[in-house]
Each structure stands twice: as structure tokens, then as C-alpha cells.
GROMACS .gro file of N, CA and C in nm:
model
  339
    1UNK      N    1   4.566   4.244  -7.064
    1UNK     CA    2   4.535   4.103  -7.047
    1UNK      C    3   4.407   4.072  -7.125
    2UNK      N    4   4.402   3.951  -7.177
    2UNK     CA    5   4.283   3.907  -7.246
    2UNK      C    6   4.176   3.865  -7.145
    3UNK      N    7   4.054   3.850  -7.192
    3UNK     CA    8   3.946   3.805  -7.104
    3UNK      C    9   3.979   3.668  -7.046
    4UNK      N   10   4.035   3.579  -7.127
    4UNK     CA   11   4.070   3.445  -7.081
    4UNK      C   12   4.180   3.450  -6.974
    5UNK      N   13   4.278   3.537  -6.992
    5UNK     CA   14   4.384   3.551  -6.891
    5UNK      C   15   4.329   3.606  -6.760
    6UNK      N   16   4.236   3.699  -6.771
    6UNK     CA   17   4.173   3.753  -6.649
    6UNK      C   18   4.091   3.644  -6.580
    7UNK      N   19   4.018   3.565  -6.656
    7UNK     CA   20   3.938   3.456  -6.597
    7UNK      C   21   4.028   3.357  -6.523
    8UNK      N   22   4.143   3.325  -6.580
    8UNK     CA   23   4.239   3.235  -6.513
    8UNK      C   24   4.292   3.300  -6.386
    9UNK      N   25   4.325   3.428  -6.391
    9UNK     CA   26   4.373   3.501  -6.274
    9UNK      C   27   4.269   3.500  -6.161
   10UNK      N   28   4.144   3.529  -6.196
   10UNK     CA   29   4.037   3.530  -6.095
   10UNK      C   30   4.016   3.389  -6.039
   11UNK      N   31   4.025   3.289  -6.122
   11UNK     CA   32   4.013   3.150  -6.074
   11UNK      C   33   4.126   3.117  -5.976
   12UNK      N   34   4.248   3.157  -6.007
   12UNK     CA   35   4.360   3.136  -5.914
   12UNK      C   36   4.336   3.209  -5.782
   13UNK      N   37   4.284   3.332  -5.789
   13UNK     CA   38   4.255   3.411  -5.670
   13UNK      C   39   4.149   3.342  -5.586
   14UNK      N   40   4.043   3.291  -5.652
   14UNK     CA   41   3.937   3.222  -5.578
   14UNK      C   42   3.989   3.097  -5.508
   15UNK      N   43   4.069   3.018  -5.579
   15UNK     CA   44   4.122   2.895  -5.519
   15UNK      C   45   4.217   2.925  -5.403
   16UNK      N   46   4.301   3.026  -5.417
   16UNK     CA   47   4.392   3.063  -5.307
   16UNK      C   48   4.312   3.114  -5.188
   17UNK      N   49   4.212   3.193  -5.215
   17UNK     CA   50   4.126   3.246  -5.108
   17UNK      C   51   4.051   3.132  -5.039
   18UNK      N   52   3.998   3.038  -5.117
   18UNK     CA   53   3.925   2.924  -5.059
   18UNK      C   54   4.013   2.840  -4.967
   19UNK      N   55   4.142   2.831  -5.000
   19UNK     CA   56   4.236   2.752  -4.918
   19UNK      C   57   4.299   2.836  -4.807
   20UNK      N   58   4.266   2.965  -4.804
   20UNK     CA   59   4.329   3.059  -4.708
   20UNK      C   60   4.481   3.057  -4.727
   21UNK      N   61   4.524   3.052  -4.851
   21UNK     CA   62   4.665   3.041  -4.888
   21UNK      C   63   4.723   3.181  -4.910
   22UNK      N   64   4.779   3.237  -4.805
   22UNK     CA   65   4.830   3.374  -4.808
   22UNK      C   66   4.943   3.388  -4.910
   23UNK      N   67   5.032   3.291  -4.918
   23UNK     CA   68   5.145   3.299  -5.012
   23UNK      C   69   5.095   3.302  -5.157
   24UNK      N   70   4.998   3.219  -5.189
   24UNK     CA   71   4.944   3.218  -5.326
   24UNK      C   72   4.873   3.349  -5.357
   25UNK      N   73   4.802   3.405  -5.260
   25UNK     CA   74   4.736   3.535  -5.281
   25UNK      C   75   4.838   3.645  -5.303
   26UNK      N   76   4.944   3.644  -5.225
   26UNK     CA   77   5.048   3.747  -5.239
   26UNK      C   78   5.104   3.750  -5.381
   27UNK      N   79   5.118   3.633  -5.442
   27UNK     CA   80   5.171   3.625  -5.578
   27UNK      C   81   5.079   3.692  -5.681
   28UNK      N   82   4.953   3.710  -5.647
   28UNK     CA   83   4.856   3.765  -5.741
   28UNK      C   84   4.842   3.916  -5.732
   29UNK      N   85   4.900   3.977  -5.629
   29UNK     CA   86   4.890   4.121  -5.611
   29UNK      C   87   5.019   4.189  -5.654
   30UNK      N   88   5.005   4.305  -5.718
   30UNK     CA   89   5.122   4.385  -5.753
   30UNK      C   90   5.183   4.440  -5.625
   31UNK      N   91   5.312   4.461  -5.627
   31UNK     CA   92   5.382   4.515  -5.510
   31UNK      C   93   5.321   4.646  -5.464
   32UNK      N   94   5.273   4.728  -5.560
   32UNK     CA   95   5.219   4.860  -5.527
   32UNK      C   96   5.066   4.865  -5.541
   33UNK      N   97   4.999   4.752  -5.522
   33UNK     CA   98   4.854   4.747  -5.537
   33UNK      C   99   4.785   4.838  -5.435
   34UNK      N  100   4.663   4.876  -5.469
   34UNK     CA  101   4.579   4.956  -5.380
   34UNK      C  102   4.444   4.886  -5.371
   35UNK      N  103   4.400   4.857  -5.249
   35UNK     CA  104   4.273   4.790  -5.227
   35UNK      C  105   4.189   4.875  -5.133
   36UNK      N  106   4.068   4.910  -5.177
   36UNK     CA  107   3.973   4.981  -5.091
   36UNK      C  108   3.878   4.876  -5.035
   37UNK      N  109   3.875   4.862  -4.903
   37UNK     CA  110   3.799   4.754  -4.843
   37UNK      C  111   3.750   4.789  -4.704
   38UNK      N  112   3.618   4.774  -4.681
   38UNK     CA  113   3.570   4.790  -4.544
   38UNK      C  114   3.628   4.683  -4.451
   39UNK      N  115   3.655   4.563  -4.504
   39UNK     CA  116   3.716   4.458  -4.422
   39UNK      C  117   3.860   4.492  -4.387
   40UNK      N  118   3.926   4.570  -4.471
   40UNK     CA  119   4.063   4.611  -4.445
   40UNK      C  120   4.071   4.746  -4.378
   41UNK      N  121   3.959   4.796  -4.330
   41UNK     CA  122   3.951   4.924  -4.259
   41UNK      C  123   3.985   5.042  -4.349
   42UNK      N  124   3.949   5.034  -4.476
   42UNK     CA  125   3.969   5.147  -4.566
   42UNK      C  126   4.061   5.113  -4.681
   43UNK      N  127   4.147   5.207  -4.717
   43UNK     CA  128   4.240   5.187  -4.828
   43UNK      C  129   4.366   5.120  -4.777
   44UNK      N  130   4.402   5.009  -4.839
   44UNK     CA  131   4.521   4.933  -4.801
   44UNK      C  132   4.617   4.937  -4.920
   45UNK      N  133   4.737   4.987  -4.897
   45UNK     CA  134   4.836   5.003  -5.005
   45UNK      C  135   4.948   4.903  -4.989
   46UNK      N  136   4.981   4.838  -5.101
   46UNK     CA  137   5.094   4.746  -5.105
   46UNK      C  138   5.057   4.601  -5.078
   47UNK      N  139   5.130   4.513  -5.145
   47UNK     CA  140   5.107   4.369  -5.133
   47UNK      C  141   5.117   4.320  -4.989
   48UNK      N  142   5.223   4.357  -4.919
   48UNK     CA  143   5.244   4.307  -4.783
   48UNK      C  144   5.130   4.348  -4.689
   49UNK      N  145   5.083   4.471  -4.702
   49UNK     CA  146   4.973   4.516  -4.617
   49UNK      C  147   4.843   4.443  -4.649
   50UNK      N  148   4.819   4.414  -4.777
   50UNK     CA  149   4.700   4.340  -4.814
   50UNK      C  150   4.706   4.196  -4.765
   51UNK      N  151   4.824   4.136  -4.770
   51UNK     CA  152   4.842   4.002  -4.716
   51UNK      C  153   4.813   4.002  -4.566
   52UNK      N  154   4.856   4.106  -4.497
   52UNK     CA  155   4.831   4.118  -4.354
   52UNK      C  156   4.681   4.122  -4.326
   53UNK      N  157   4.604   4.190  -4.411
   53UNK     CA  158   4.459   4.196  -4.393
   53UNK      C  159   4.399   4.057  -4.404
   54UNK      N  160   4.440   3.981  -4.506
   54UNK     CA  161   4.390   3.843  -4.520
   54UNK      C  162   4.424   3.760  -4.396
   55UNK      N  163   4.548   3.768  -4.356
   55UNK     CA  164   4.594   3.688  -4.241
   55UNK      C  165   4.513   3.724  -4.115
   56UNK      N  166   4.495   3.852  -4.090
   56UNK     CA  167   4.419   3.898  -3.974
   56UNK      C  168   4.274   3.851  -3.982
   57UNK      N  169   4.215   3.862  -4.100
   57UNK     CA  170   4.076   3.820  -4.118
   57UNK      C  171   4.061   3.670  -4.091
   58UNK      N  172   4.151   3.589  -4.146
   58UNK     CA  173   4.139   3.444  -4.127
   58UNK      C  174   4.174   3.400  -3.986
   59UNK      N  175   4.252   3.477  -3.915
   59UNK     CA  176   4.275   3.447  -3.773
   59UNK      C  177   4.147   3.470  -3.692
   60UNK      N  178   4.071   3.571  -3.729
   60UNK     CA  179   3.946   3.602  -3.659
   60UNK      C  180   3.833   3.508  -3.700
   61UNK      N  181   3.833   3.470  -3.828
   61UNK     CA  182   3.723   3.390  -3.883
   61UNK      C  183   3.781   3.270  -3.960
   62UNK      N  184   3.842   3.175  -3.892
   62UNK     CA  185   3.914   3.068  -3.960
   62UNK      C  186   3.827   2.974  -4.044
   63UNK      N  187   3.698   2.971  -4.017
   63UNK     CA  188   3.610   2.883  -4.095
   63UNK      C  189   3.539   2.960  -4.207
   64UNK      N  190   3.580   3.084  -4.233
   64UNK     CA  191   3.509   3.165  -4.332
   64UNK      C  192   3.522   3.106  -4.472
   65UNK      N  193   3.413   3.118  -4.547
   65UNK     CA  194   3.410   3.075  -4.687
   65UNK      C  195   3.333   3.178  -4.767
   66UNK      N  196   3.363   3.183  -4.896
   66UNK     CA  197   3.291   3.272  -4.986
   66UNK      C  198   3.229   3.188  -5.096
   67UNK      N  199   3.097   3.184  -5.099
   67UNK     CA  200   3.025   3.117  -5.207
   67UNK      C  201   3.006   3.219  -5.319
   68UNK      N  202   3.063   3.191  -5.436
   68UNK     CA  203   3.056   3.283  -5.549
   68UNK      C  204   2.930   3.255  -5.629
   69UNK      N  205   2.849   3.359  -5.646
   69UNK     CA  206   2.725   3.346  -5.723
   69UNK      C  207   2.746   3.385  -5.869
   70UNK      N  208   2.831   3.485  -5.893
   70UNK     CA  209   2.847   3.534  -6.029
   70UNK      C  210   2.979   3.608  -6.043
   71UNK      N  211   3.043   3.593  -6.159
   71UNK     CA  212   3.163   3.668  -6.194
   71UNK      C  213   3.137   3.734  -6.329
   72UNK      N  214   3.158   3.865  -6.335
   72UNK     CA  215   3.140   3.940  -6.459
   72UNK      C  216   3.273   4.001  -6.497
   73UNK      N  217   3.313   3.983  -6.623
   73UNK     CA  218   3.438   4.039  -6.674
   73UNK      C  219   3.404   4.129  -6.792
   74UNK      N  220   3.449   4.255  -6.786
   74UNK     CA  221   3.428   4.350  -6.893
   74UNK      C  222   3.556   4.430  -6.910
   75UNK      N  223   3.630   4.400  -7.014
   75UNK     CA  224   3.759   4.467  -7.035
   75UNK      C  225   3.853   4.432  -6.923
   76UNK      N  226   3.907   4.534  -6.855
   76UNK     CA  227   4.001   4.511  -6.746
   76UNK      C  228   3.932   4.518  -6.609
   77UNK      N  229   3.800   4.511  -6.610
   77UNK     CA  230   3.721   4.520  -6.486
   77UNK      C  231   3.651   4.387  -6.458
   78UNK      N  232   3.649   4.351  -6.330
   78UNK     CA  233   3.586   4.226  -6.287
   78UNK      C  234   3.497   4.256  -6.166
   79UNK      N  235   3.381   4.194  -6.164
   79UNK     CA  236   3.292   4.200  -6.048
   79UNK      C  237   3.264   4.057  -6.005
   80UNK      N  238   3.282   4.030  -5.877
   80UNK     CA  239   3.249   3.900  -5.821
   80UNK      C  240   3.143   3.921  -5.714
   81UNK      N  241   3.034   3.847  -5.724
   81UNK     CA  242   2.922   3.860  -5.631
   81UNK      C  243   2.909   3.728  -5.556
   82UNK      N  244   2.894   3.736  -5.425
   82UNK     CA  245   2.882   3.613  -5.348
   82UNK      C  246   2.833   3.638  -5.207
   83UNK      N  247   2.847   3.534  -5.125
   83UNK     CA  248   2.805   3.539  -4.986
   83UNK      C  249   2.918   3.487  -4.899
   84UNK      N  250   2.960   3.569  -4.805
   84UNK     CA  251   3.066   3.535  -4.711
   84UNK      C  252   3.002   3.482  -4.583
   85UNK      N  253   3.045   3.365  -4.538
   85UNK     CA  254   2.993   3.307  -4.415
   85UNK      C  255   3.110   3.264  -4.326
   86UNK      N  256   3.083   3.254  -4.198
   86UNK     CA  257   3.185   3.208  -4.105
   86UNK      C  258   3.138   3.226  -3.962
   87UNK      N  259   3.232   3.211  -3.870
   87UNK     CA  260   3.204   3.224  -3.728
   87UNK      C  261   3.313   3.308  -3.664
   88UNK      N  262   3.274   3.400  -3.578
   88UNK     CA  263   3.370   3.487  -3.509
   88UNK      C  264   3.430   3.409  -3.391
   89UNK      N  265   3.536   3.335  -3.419
   89UNK     CA  266   3.602   3.257  -3.314
   89UNK      C  267   3.735   3.316  -3.272
   90UNK      N  268   3.784   3.417  -3.347
   90UNK     CA  269   3.916   3.472  -3.315
   90UNK      C  270   3.915   3.616  -3.271
   91UNK      N  271   3.801   3.685  -3.283
   91UNK     CA  272   3.798   3.826  -3.249
   91UNK      C  273   3.866   3.909  -3.356
   92UNK      N  274   3.833   4.036  -3.363
   92UNK     CA  275   3.889   4.123  -3.466
   92UNK      C  276   3.901   4.264  -3.410
   93UNK      N  277   4.009   4.332  -3.443
   93UNK     CA  278   4.033   4.471  -3.405
   93UNK      C  279   4.018   4.491  -3.255
   94UNK      N  280   4.071   4.398  -3.176
   94UNK     CA  281   4.071   4.412  -3.032
   94UNK      C  282   3.943   4.366  -2.963
   95UNK      N  283   3.844   4.327  -3.041
   95UNK     CA  284   3.719   4.280  -2.981
   95UNK      C  285   3.730   4.131  -2.947
   96UNK      N  286   3.667   4.093  -2.841
   96UNK     CA  287   3.664   3.952  -2.802
   96UNK      C  288   3.581   3.874  -2.904
   97UNK      N  289   3.616   3.747  -2.929
   97UNK     CA  290   3.535   3.667  -3.019
   97UNK      C  291   3.394   3.648  -2.963
   98UNK      N  292   3.296   3.656  -3.049
   98UNK     CA  293   3.157   3.641  -3.005
   98UNK      C  294   3.110   3.495  -3.013
   99UNK      N  295   3.178   3.416  -3.095
   99UNK     CA  296   3.134   3.279  -3.117
   99UNK      C  297   3.013   3.270  -3.208
  100UNK      N  298   2.969   3.383  -3.261
  100UNK     CA  299   2.848   3.386  -3.342
  100UNK      C  300   2.880   3.369  -3.491
  101UNK      N  301   2.792   3.301  -3.562
  101UNK     CA  302   2.808   3.289  -3.707
  101UNK      C  303   2.766   3.420  -3.776
  102UNK      N  304   2.813   3.439  -3.899
  102UNK     CA  305   2.772   3.555  -3.977
  102UNK      C  306   2.749   3.513  -4.121
  103UNK      N  307   2.666   3.591  -4.189
  103UNK     CA  308   2.639   3.577  -4.332
  103UNK      C  309   2.639   3.718  -4.388
  104UNK      N  310   2.730   3.744  -4.484
  104UNK     CA  311   2.742   3.879  -4.540
  104UNK      C  312   2.739   3.871  -4.692
  105UNK      N  313   2.642   3.938  -4.756
  105UNK     CA  314   2.650   3.949  -4.902
  105UNK      C  315   2.772   4.035  -4.935
  106UNK      N  316   2.844   3.996  -5.038
  106UNK     CA  317   2.970   4.067  -5.067
  106UNK      C  318   2.986   4.085  -5.218
  107UNK      N  319   3.043   4.198  -5.255
  107UNK     CA  320   3.074   4.226  -5.395
  107UNK      C  321   3.218   4.274  -5.401
  108UNK      N  322   3.297   4.211  -5.486
  108UNK     CA  323   3.435   4.252  -5.510
  108UNK      C  324   3.440   4.320  -5.647
  109UNK      N  325   3.506   4.433  -5.654
  109UNK     CA  326   3.531   4.503  -5.780
  109UNK      C  327   3.681   4.503  -5.803
  110UNK      N  328   3.723   4.462  -5.921
  110UNK     CA  329   3.867   4.459  -5.953
  110UNK      C  330   3.892   4.540  -6.080
  111UNK      N  331   4.006   4.604  -6.082
  111UNK     CA  332   4.062   4.657  -6.206
  111UNK      C  333   4.194   4.582  -6.223
  112UNK      N  334   4.202   4.503  -6.327
  112UNK     CA  335   4.318   4.417  -6.349
  112UNK      C  336   4.419   4.487  -6.439
  113UNK      N  337   4.544   4.486  -6.399
  113UNK     CA  338   4.649   4.547  -6.480
  113UNK      C  339   4.765   4.452  -6.494
   0.00000   0.00000   0.00000
């Protein structure tokens, strides 16, 4: 993929993520994708499992947003730096919702194929 194609792909990913649009996100992942994520409890394999992680996360934190500070593209690698904010209103991994807001600095690393 060219740098411009990757930039368009990342833009589509950001917009789908901002809308919490699980179907649009699913279209951007390969069927056999592998995602290493502390939010996903480790390594998550496959499109359907990654979609499940998004769905579970947004059920727990329905008002969550990611403010993107910087996107770096170098060859087939992308880094996105930002701040994730939201409120724990849905609970996660069996824990009761705390009702507390959170602010988490976040970095996404991608290898695009």
C-alpha cells in the first residue's frame, strides 16, 4: 500500500472508531488479523474476536473518545498517539461499574498489509 492509501485507511479507522461503528471497523480488519492489546486482555486473533473486544469495551465505556494528537506513517508501519477518555458506566470483565471518569494516554502501533 502507498502512504496515501494507508492514510485513507487510518482515517476510515478513526472515523469508525469515533462513531463506535463495529461493522465499519470489522471491514478494516483482515479475517486472520492479530492484535496485541492490554485492552483486549492480550493477543486477540481474528476479525470476529477483535470486533468482540470493541463491542465489549464500548458497552463498558459508552462515552469513550480518543483524541488523536499525532499519526506517524513510515512504510507499512503506523503509530497513532492520543488520549482516551470516558466513564466506567458499564463495568468490564465482571467488575461493577464505578461511575468514575478516566483519562489514559494511548499509543497504537499498526503494521498494515
